[in-house]
Amino acid sequence: MKSSARLGRPVNADAERTRRRILLAAMTHVAEVGYSRATMKSIAEQADLTSAAIYRYFPSKADLVLQALDDVFADVVGRLEAAAFSVEGLRARLVALLEEALACMADHPSMTRFEASLLFESTHSPEFAAAVGYRRHTEETLYRRLVVEAVDTGELPVGTSVEAMVDLLTSVSWGLTHLSVTATADRHRAAIRLTESLLAQGFPTGS
Amino acid sequence: MKSSARLGRPVNADAERTRRRILLAAMTHVAEVGYSRATMKSIAEQADLTSAAIYRYFPSKADLVLQALDDVFADVVGRLEAAAFSVEGLRARLVALLEEALACMADHPSMTRFEASLLFESTHSPEFAAAVGYRRHTEETLYRRLVVEAVDTGELPVGTSVEAMVDLLTSVSWGLTHLSVTATADRHRAAIRLTESLLAQGFPTGS
Amino acid sequence: MKSSARLGRPVNADAERTRRRILLAAMTHVAEVGYSRATMKSIAEQADLTSAAIYRYFPSKADLVLQALDDVFADVVGRLEAAAFSVEGLRARLVALLEEALACMADHPSMTRFEASLLFESTHSPEFAAAVGYRRHTEETLYRRLVVEAVDTGELPVGTSVEAMVDLLTSVSWGLTHLSVTATADRHRAAIRLTESLLAQGFPTGS
Amino acid sequence: MKSSARLGRPVNADAERTRRRILLAAMTHVAEVGYSRATMKSIAEQADLTSAAIYRYFPSKADLVLQALDDVFADVVGRLEAAAFSVEGLRARLVALLEEALACMADHPSMTRFEASLLFESTHSPEFAAAVGYRRHTEETLYRRLVVEAVDTGELPVGTSVEAMVDLLTSVSWGLTHLSVTATADRHRAAIRLTESLLAQGFPTGS
DNA sequence: TATGAATGAGCCTTCATTCAT
DNA sequence: GATGAATGAAGGCTCATTCAT
């Protein structure tokens, strides 16, 4: 009854497109107002849909948002990793990583806020703990690789506490993320550059 | 028969005690579940009261939480400032400041999470913007004083961007705060120590 | 232990004074915002008391307000009756009655609104039915006496439906009462005068 | 297969039916217990719904009730106007108007009580002032037209105070309305008839 | 596939009322 | 006689979620 043609899977490319529209809307809206204040209705409106329709694609609000996080995360972590390992030397790698983070933010403006929202929320509600735990784990893994390799190559002194170093990097990453939420893009960039130079040369001295 | 005394102790110490119990409950509960998920009912229960009773002390949820923030903040900022200026030299001051922050957290375990909750929330809802803006401003002012004095004493090179430096410190502070929320106290402490040495001596090198 | 003197009943004339203050406050406040919107707290404040104190004098909000109504009513109905019977002839009596009503309003500005509030409320809630029923009954009795006497003296045709005539007078009274609530005092006065002339001479004609 | 039709009937007659059911329930319930005592829950139950469902149709309790008033009012004022101008002569018109009012009440039994509730409430709460003000204005406009025309045709003496006359009619209308709320339908009818004759021939005399 | 209608749970807030002091 | 503290019962409103169409 349908016109012939359409070889392969004519599967609803439409459906997939809608799915992504919802995902994007969720990300944007949560980034704007935070998870708790975000409503399915608003997300749906931003995706040109009814809230009921969303349930065709995602079983619940939490799930929708979690999948959005996964999507974003998969994209970002890949880029960060690639950037970090495109150069040699711990400091250079950290700088590259930070620069790439900056680039990511430019590409998806609401991404950082969105991530921050969810990670923050995860502290409070168990439903997010798992997914966010994984995300954190992945990020830490990346840092760990950097640190371990640096110890191996002698760039960091033997006996360095990998654990603590990873936490430091995580902390720095978080601090900058938060800054991106509260400060202008310019100030954020400036702070990143300063962090880079701090990592590269230590705290500046006047003498 | 009444001599002139009467100064000092407020008439009704009970009311004040209840007020503080509510404030504490609010802080604890918001720290646990975040502002949006926190309910007056839970706060009241944690303070051994009915939710209606809270309204004898605070006109609204937002107000209650804001006053809790003010209380905590007044306490903390004073301690941080005192600690920072109890020693000389930018690096030493930063170290002292971080150590005192650690001590504060030990004193009020849920404080950090609570503050983080509100500061985060303030990004999304205007009701908190003012109060949190003031808080941020005060923190930045403290950092600015440290930086400016360091430039004056020649500890930091002339031409240092005060703005960027303040942002860096804010960012570091935030990163560590967040870490305290997600990591164990021990790891948090270790990361702080590492940050201190990073500030003091720059990134470690193996050579 | 108390200073001697105070012969007779030193009984709390104070108490009675407080009671009346509360009654007055209730009347005023209910007149302003209506029964449902009136709160014990506001009434108490207007009487320079705590809401809890009111319960020493009145067992409940409904009771308080009802007693206030009784007070007002006893005063007013006496005056109206006296005024009506101070002259002869139905029309003259009605005129006198309306004029006295006008005088009452001048004396207790919020009285009319208060009465209207309660009478209105009585339509909706059974707790007031009894008291208001009594009030209506008394008013109707007054009208009935006027009408019956007028029939007796031949001023009204034999066969006049007393019932209907009483209802008419009640209706006129109500209409004017309501007008006093919605219009200015001047317009109210003008409408009363017109009603008086309508009763006295019938509807005006141009020919 | 679809011909050009499609004009007329709205797409979803169900929704409109529900809307009207809610409106009717609101009118009935408010008429019964007054605006303040009326609850969304009771209205919903009377309309076979959950209270939450009402909010799909009306944004708030005040709005719901106001729309109900508008509906009723639009219907009634049209009928009264048509009735009044279907005959000639002021007295005849007033009689026709009152008769039509009687008919309206028969059609919508709770209408009068409902209107009275709201008009009364409007005295105390500003939210209704606008809508009720408009209603009052419309009613007065109708009366004014009657009076002015009567002056023009010489039916009322030149120099008649239109303002006062309008107030008188408003007052009469209100008195009768209130009577309809407190008395039986029969007594109400009788009082109306008496009012009509009062207007037509002046107060009865025995001589 | 998407919608409109409806629900139920829950939240913040208000208020008459009680009671120990 | 009066207060301050506390309560319990509601009430208006929101929102994630379901379901028939």
Short mmCIF file of N, CA, C and O in Angstrom, two decimals, chain C residues 1 10 15 19 21 39 43 45 51-52 92 103 108 119 142 150-151 169 172 191 195 199:
data_model
loop_
_atom_site.label_atom_id
_atom_site.label_comp_id
_atom_site.label_asym_id
_atom_site.label_seq_id
_atom_site.Cartn_x
_atom_site.Cartn_y
_atom_site.Cartn_z
N MET C 1 -3.27 42.89 99.83
CA MET C 1 -2.09 43.30 99.08
C MET C 1 -2.42 44.40 98.07
O MET C 1 -1.58 45.20 97.69
N PRO C 10 -15.96 46.18 92.11
CA PRO C 10 -14.84 46.66 91.31
C PRO C 10 -14.68 45.72 90.12
O PRO C 10 -13.68 45.73 89.45
N ALA C 15 -12.71 44.34 81.93
CA ALA C 15 -13.10 43.21 81.11
C ALA C 15 -14.20 43.61 80.14
O ALA C 15 -14.14 43.32 78.94
N ARG C 19 -14.11 43.54 76.13
CA ARG C 19 -15.13 42.83 75.36
C ARG C 19 -15.71 43.72 74.25
O ARG C 19 -15.83 43.32 73.10
N ARG C 21 -14.38 46.33 73.00
CA ARG C 21 -13.34 46.68 72.01
C ARG C 21 -13.25 45.57 70.96
O ARG C 21 -13.13 45.83 69.76
N THR C 39 -9.99 37.55 59.68
CA THR C 39 -9.28 36.57 60.50
C THR C 39 -9.27 37.02 61.95
O THR C 39 -9.31 38.22 62.24
N ILE C 43 -8.69 40.86 63.61
CA ILE C 43 -9.63 41.43 64.58
C ILE C 43 -8.90 41.73 65.88
O ILE C 43 -9.04 42.81 66.45
N GLU C 45 -5.75 42.24 66.39
CA GLU C 45 -4.83 43.38 66.25
C GLU C 45 -5.57 44.70 66.32
O GLU C 45 -5.12 45.64 66.96
N SER C 51 -4.92 37.04 69.24
CA SER C 51 -6.11 36.30 68.85
C SER C 51 -6.50 35.32 69.95
O SER C 51 -7.69 35.08 70.18
N ALA C 52 -5.53 34.77 70.63
CA ALA C 52 -5.85 33.83 71.70
C ALA C 52 -6.69 34.48 72.78
O ALA C 52 -7.58 33.85 73.37
N ALA C 92 -45.66 58.68 56.39
CA ALA C 92 -44.81 59.48 57.27
C ALA C 92 -43.90 58.56 58.09
O ALA C 92 -42.72 58.84 58.32
N ALA C 103 -29.55 58.12 59.74
CA ALA C 103 -28.85 58.63 60.92
C ALA C 103 -27.99 57.54 61.56
O ALA C 103 -26.85 57.78 61.97
N HIS C 108 -22.71 54.89 62.99
CA HIS C 108 -21.78 53.74 62.91
C HIS C 108 -21.50 53.44 61.44
O HIS C 108 -22.19 52.62 60.84
N LEU C 119 -25.65 39.06 56.98
CA LEU C 119 -26.91 38.59 56.44
C LEU C 119 -26.66 37.82 55.16
O LEU C 119 -27.22 36.76 54.92
N LEU C 142 -41.67 44.57 62.73
CA LEU C 142 -41.84 46.01 62.71
C LEU C 142 -42.66 46.46 61.51
O LEU C 142 -43.65 47.20 61.62
N ALA C 150 -51.88 50.39 59.42
CA ALA C 150 -52.33 51.21 58.30
C ALA C 150 -53.62 50.66 57.72
O ALA C 150 -54.51 51.40 57.28
N VAL C 151 -53.71 49.34 57.69
CA VAL C 151 -54.95 48.74 57.21
C VAL C 151 -56.07 49.08 58.19
O VAL C 151 -57.18 49.46 57.79
N LEU C 169 -41.50 46.07 51.63
CA LEU C 169 -40.72 46.97 52.47
C LEU C 169 -39.34 46.39 52.78
O LEU C 169 -38.33 47.08 52.75
N VAL C 172 -37.27 46.88 49.74
CA VAL C 172 -36.81 48.27 49.60
C VAL C 172 -35.67 48.54 50.58
O VAL C 172 -34.64 49.12 50.22
N ALA C 191 -30.94 58.66 46.79
CA ALA C 191 -31.83 57.55 46.46
C ALA C 191 -32.87 57.34 47.55
O ALA C 191 -34.04 57.05 47.27
N THR C 195 -36.85 57.49 47.11
CA THR C 195 -37.71 56.40 47.57
C THR C 195 -38.82 56.95 48.45
O THR C 195 -39.99 56.56 48.33
N LEU C 199 -42.75 56.59 47.72
CA LEU C 199 -43.73 56.03 48.66
C LEU C 199 -44.82 57.05 48.94
O LEU C 199 -46.00 56.72 49.05
#
